[in-house]
Amino acid sequence: EAGVTQFPSHSVIEKGQTVTLRCDPISGHDNLYWYRRVMGKEIKFLLHFVKESKQDESGMPNNRFLAERTGGTYSTLKVQPAELEDSGVYFCASSLWGYNEQFFGPGTRLTVL
Amino acid sequence: EDQVTQSPEALRLQEGESSSLNCSYTVSGLRGLFWYRQDPGKGPEFLFTLYSAGEEKEKERLKATLTKKESFLHITAPKPEDSATYLCAVSGGYQKVTFGTGTKLQVIP
């Protein structure tokens, strides 16, 4: 069974540019989550989808971040325009039931110059 | 606001030297406490979920325990392949997951 996949693995962009991260969850997992780890800090929750609906987006830092989940399958996280403080590793996770036993992808390392 | 504090930040053990990692937490209505293992360049890998004080779970050389204020991850006779960062996280009344900063474990042959 394929795990959670994320694309790209690395992205280097300049301040002010736009970047879109993609996450493909495990097939059949209705719950999809986005997290971010800024260097030296803990992994922080961004938002939670149940199927195509946003269940909780309280962790989204500001309106430069837009997450979508098309048809309850893959999800995208767009940052527009990117700022220096957006640099970090963005993780996606999926689960069958609520917040239990989340399966994480390998992450996308975003560097904003 | 939910909080998770892990200690120590780093731990170096000789192969076979048992030890414990600590996770102290404050949460509004615990729904679950999670332990993950993370290897460099990879995403966290799920290990355990604990739901209530007194609960214990085991997997190979790892055993997780839970009290009302903290959780321990006991590592018995560790091997070099147990080297990784171990993350603790909680899900509380607002359901979203709060992570600690992790304990980086190095097991020396």
PDB file of N, CA and C in Angstrom, chain A residues 62-100:
ATOM      1  N   ASN A  62      -1.734  33.036   8.204  1.00  0.00           N
ATOM      2  CA  ASN A  62      -2.333  34.264   7.675  1.00  0.00           C
ATOM      3  C   ASN A  62      -2.979  33.964   6.330  1.00  0.00           C
ATOM      4  N   ASN A  63      -3.553  34.997   5.709  1.00  0.00           N
ATOM      5  CA  ASN A  63      -4.308  34.763   4.471  1.00  0.00           C
ATOM      6  C   ASN A  63      -3.422  34.612   3.240  1.00  0.00           C
ATOM      7  N   ARG A  64      -2.111  34.560   3.422  1.00  0.00           N
ATOM      8  CA  ARG A  64      -1.235  34.242   2.283  1.00  0.00           C
ATOM      9  C   ARG A  64      -1.211  32.738   2.027  1.00  0.00           C
ATOM     10  N   PHE A  65      -1.768  31.967   2.938  1.00  0.00           N
ATOM     11  CA  PHE A  65      -1.797  30.519   2.820  1.00  0.00           C
ATOM     12  C   PHE A  65      -3.204  30.083   2.426  1.00  0.00           C
ATOM     13  N   LEU A  66      -3.290  29.262   1.373  1.00  0.00           N
ATOM     14  CA  LEU A  66      -4.582  28.754   0.918  1.00  0.00           C
ATOM     15  C   LEU A  66      -4.470  27.267   0.683  1.00  0.00           C
ATOM     16  N   ALA A  67      -5.311  26.513   1.378  1.00  0.00           N
ATOM     17  CA  ALA A  67      -5.314  25.060   1.221  1.00  0.00           C
ATOM     18  C   ALA A  67      -6.606  24.627   0.567  1.00  0.00           C
ATOM     19  N   GLU A  68      -6.472  23.632  -0.321  1.00  0.00           N
ATOM     20  CA  GLU A  68      -7.645  23.070  -0.981  1.00  0.00           C
ATOM     21  C   GLU A  68      -7.505  21.554  -1.036  1.00  0.00           C
ATOM     22  N   ARG A  69      -8.646  20.901  -1.110  1.00  0.00           N
ATOM     23  CA  ARG A  69      -8.633  19.446  -1.265  1.00  0.00           C
ATOM     24  C   ARG A  69      -9.717  19.091  -2.275  1.00  0.00           C
ATOM     25  N   THR A  70      -9.284  18.812  -3.459  1.00  0.00           N
ATOM     26  CA  THR A  70     -10.189  18.593  -4.573  1.00  0.00           C
ATOM     27  C   THR A  70     -10.837  17.226  -4.497  1.00  0.00           C
ATOM     28  N   GLY A  71     -12.166  17.194  -4.439  1.00  0.00           N
ATOM     29  CA  GLY A  71     -12.897  15.934  -4.453  1.00  0.00           C
ATOM     30  C   GLY A  71     -12.541  14.996  -3.329  1.00  0.00           C
ATOM     31  N   GLY A  72     -11.982  15.545  -2.260  1.00  0.00           N
ATOM     32  CA  GLY A  72     -11.640  14.698  -1.123  1.00  0.00           C
ATOM     33  C   GLY A  72     -10.463  13.787  -1.365  1.00  0.00           C
ATOM     34  N   THR A  73      -9.659  14.072  -2.388  1.00  0.00           N
ATOM     35  CA  THR A  73      -8.492  13.229  -2.657  1.00  0.00           C
ATOM     36  C   THR A  73      -7.226  13.980  -2.299  1.00  0.00           C
ATOM     37  N   TYR A  74      -6.471  14.426  -3.298  1.00  0.00           N
ATOM     38  CA  TYR A  74      -5.222  15.108  -2.999  1.00  0.00           C
ATOM     39  C   TYR A  74      -5.498  16.523  -2.492  1.00  0.00           C
ATOM     40  N   SER A  75      -4.490  17.114  -1.884  1.00  0.00           N
ATOM     41  CA  SER A  75      -4.617  18.464  -1.351  1.00  0.00           C
ATOM     42  C   SER A  75      -3.446  19.304  -1.838  1.00  0.00           C
ATOM     43  N   THR A  76      -3.702  20.612  -1.960  1.00  0.00           N
ATOM     44  CA  THR A  76      -2.641  21.551  -2.279  1.00  0.00           C
ATOM     45  C   THR A  76      -2.595  22.644  -1.218  1.00  0.00           C
ATOM     46  N   LEU A  77      -1.403  23.134  -0.978  1.00  0.00           N
ATOM     47  CA  LEU A  77      -1.187  24.262  -0.068  1.00  0.00           C
ATOM     48  C   LEU A  77      -0.415  25.313  -0.844  1.00  0.00           C
ATOM     49  N   LYS A  78      -1.057  26.451  -1.062  1.00  0.00           N
ATOM     50  CA  LYS A  78      -0.448  27.523  -1.840  1.00  0.00           C
ATOM     51  C   LYS A  78      -0.029  28.648  -0.913  1.00  0.00           C
ATOM     52  N   VAL A  79       1.162  29.154  -1.150  1.00  0.00           N
ATOM     53  CA  VAL A  79       1.664  30.302  -0.395  1.00  0.00           C
ATOM     54  C   VAL A  79       1.881  31.433  -1.402  1.00  0.00           C
ATOM     55  N   GLN A  80       1.154  32.544  -1.203  1.00  0.00           N
ATOM     56  CA  GLN A  80       1.185  33.634  -2.171  1.00  0.00           C
ATOM     57  C   GLN A  80       0.885  34.970  -1.505  1.00  0.00           C
ATOM     58  N   PRO A  81       1.816  35.915  -1.503  1.00  0.00           N
ATOM     59  CA  PRO A  81       3.221  35.794  -1.881  1.00  0.00           C
ATOM     60  C   PRO A  81       4.053  35.240  -0.724  1.00  0.00           C
ATOM     61  N   ALA A  82       5.089  34.517  -1.048  1.00  0.00           N
ATOM     62  CA  ALA A  82       5.931  33.917  -0.004  1.00  0.00           C
ATOM     63  C   ALA A  82       6.797  34.970   0.681  1.00  0.00           C
ATOM     64  N   GLU A  83       6.976  34.801   1.984  1.00  0.00           N
ATOM     65  CA  GLU A  83       7.838  35.653   2.789  1.00  0.00           C
ATOM     66  C   GLU A  83       8.971  34.796   3.370  1.00  0.00           C
ATOM     67  N   LEU A  84      10.024  35.456   3.840  1.00  0.00           N
ATOM     68  CA  LEU A  84      11.186  34.743   4.366  1.00  0.00           C
ATOM     69  C   LEU A  84      10.804  33.794   5.500  1.00  0.00           C
ATOM     70  N   GLU A  85       9.865  34.236   6.362  1.00  0.00           N
ATOM     71  CA  GLU A  85       9.501  33.433   7.530  1.00  0.00           C
ATOM     72  C   GLU A  85       8.678  32.193   7.189  1.00  0.00           C
ATOM     73  N   ASP A  86       8.326  32.041   5.913  1.00  0.00           N
ATOM     74  CA  ASP A  86       7.578  30.854   5.488  1.00  0.00           C
ATOM     75  C   ASP A  86       8.504  29.657   5.272  1.00  0.00           C
ATOM     76  N   SER A  87       9.794  29.876   5.303  1.00  0.00           N
ATOM     77  CA  SER A  87      10.752  28.779   5.123  1.00  0.00           C
ATOM     78  C   SER A  87      10.568  27.730   6.219  1.00  0.00           C
ATOM     79  N   GLY A  88      10.689  26.476   5.827  1.00  0.00           N
ATOM     80  CA  GLY A  88      10.544  25.386   6.785  1.00  0.00           C
ATOM     81  C   GLY A  88      10.211  24.107   6.061  1.00  0.00           C
ATOM     82  N   VAL A  89       9.867  23.081   6.810  1.00  0.00           N
ATOM     83  CA  VAL A  89       9.446  21.815   6.230  1.00  0.00           C
ATOM     84  C   VAL A  89       7.945  21.673   6.439  1.00  0.00           C
ATOM     85  N   TYR A  90       7.243  21.434   5.349  1.00  0.00           N
ATOM     86  CA  TYR A  90       5.794  21.285   5.385  1.00  0.00           C
ATOM     87  C   TYR A  90       5.460  19.801   5.270  1.00  0.00           C
ATOM     88  N   PHE A  91       4.769  19.294   6.285  1.00  0.00           N
ATOM     89  CA  PHE A  91       4.373  17.891   6.315  1.00  0.00           C
ATOM     90  C   PHE A  91       2.879  17.760   6.062  1.00  0.00           C
ATOM     91  N   CYS A  92       2.540  16.694   5.392  1.00  0.00           N
ATOM     92  CA  CYS A  92       1.151  16.310   5.222  1.00  0.00           C
ATOM     93  C   CYS A  92       0.975  14.963   5.907  1.00  0.00           C
ATOM     94  N   ALA A  93      -0.201  14.737   6.468  1.00  0.00           N
ATOM     95  CA  ALA A  93      -0.499  13.464   7.109  1.00  0.00           C
ATOM     96  C   ALA A  93      -1.937  13.088   6.791  1.00  0.00           C
ATOM     97  N   SER A  94      -2.233  11.798   6.882  1.00  0.00           N
ATOM     98  CA  SER A  94      -3.610  11.368   6.690  1.00  0.00           C
ATOM     99  C   SER A  94      -3.954  10.289   7.711  1.00  0.00           C
ATOM    100  N   SER A  95      -5.241  10.134   7.959  1.00  0.00           N
ATOM    101  CA  SER A  95      -5.688   9.109   8.908  1.00  0.00           C
ATOM    102  C   SER A  95      -7.098   8.659   8.556  1.00  0.00           C
ATOM    103  N   LEU A  96      -7.436   7.459   9.052  1.00  0.00           N
ATOM    104  CA  LEU A  96      -8.790   6.952   8.869  1.00  0.00           C
ATOM    105  C   LEU A  96      -9.748   7.613   9.854  1.00  0.00           C
ATOM    106  N   TRP A  97      -9.327   7.654  11.130  1.00  0.00           N
ATOM    107  CA  TRP A  97     -10.218   8.107  12.188  1.00  0.00           C
ATOM    108  C   TRP A  97      -9.657   9.323  12.886  1.00  0.00           C
ATOM    109  N   GLY A  98     -10.319  10.451  12.757  1.00  0.00           N
ATOM    110  CA  GLY A  98      -9.985  11.632  13.521  1.00  0.00           C
ATOM    111  C   GLY A  98      -8.503  11.910  13.576  1.00  0.00           C
ATOM    112  N   TYR A  99      -7.986  12.178  14.764  1.00  0.00           N
ATOM    113  CA  TYR A  99      -6.591  12.531  14.913  1.00  0.00           C
ATOM    114  C   TYR A  99      -5.718  11.341  15.283  1.00  0.00           C
ATOM    115  N   ASN A 100      -6.280  10.157  15.327  1.00  0.00           N
ATOM    116  CA  ASN A 100      -5.498   8.995  15.726  1.00  0.00           C
ATOM    117  C   ASN A 100      -4.637   8.459  14.606  1.00  0.00           C
TER     118      ASN A 100
END
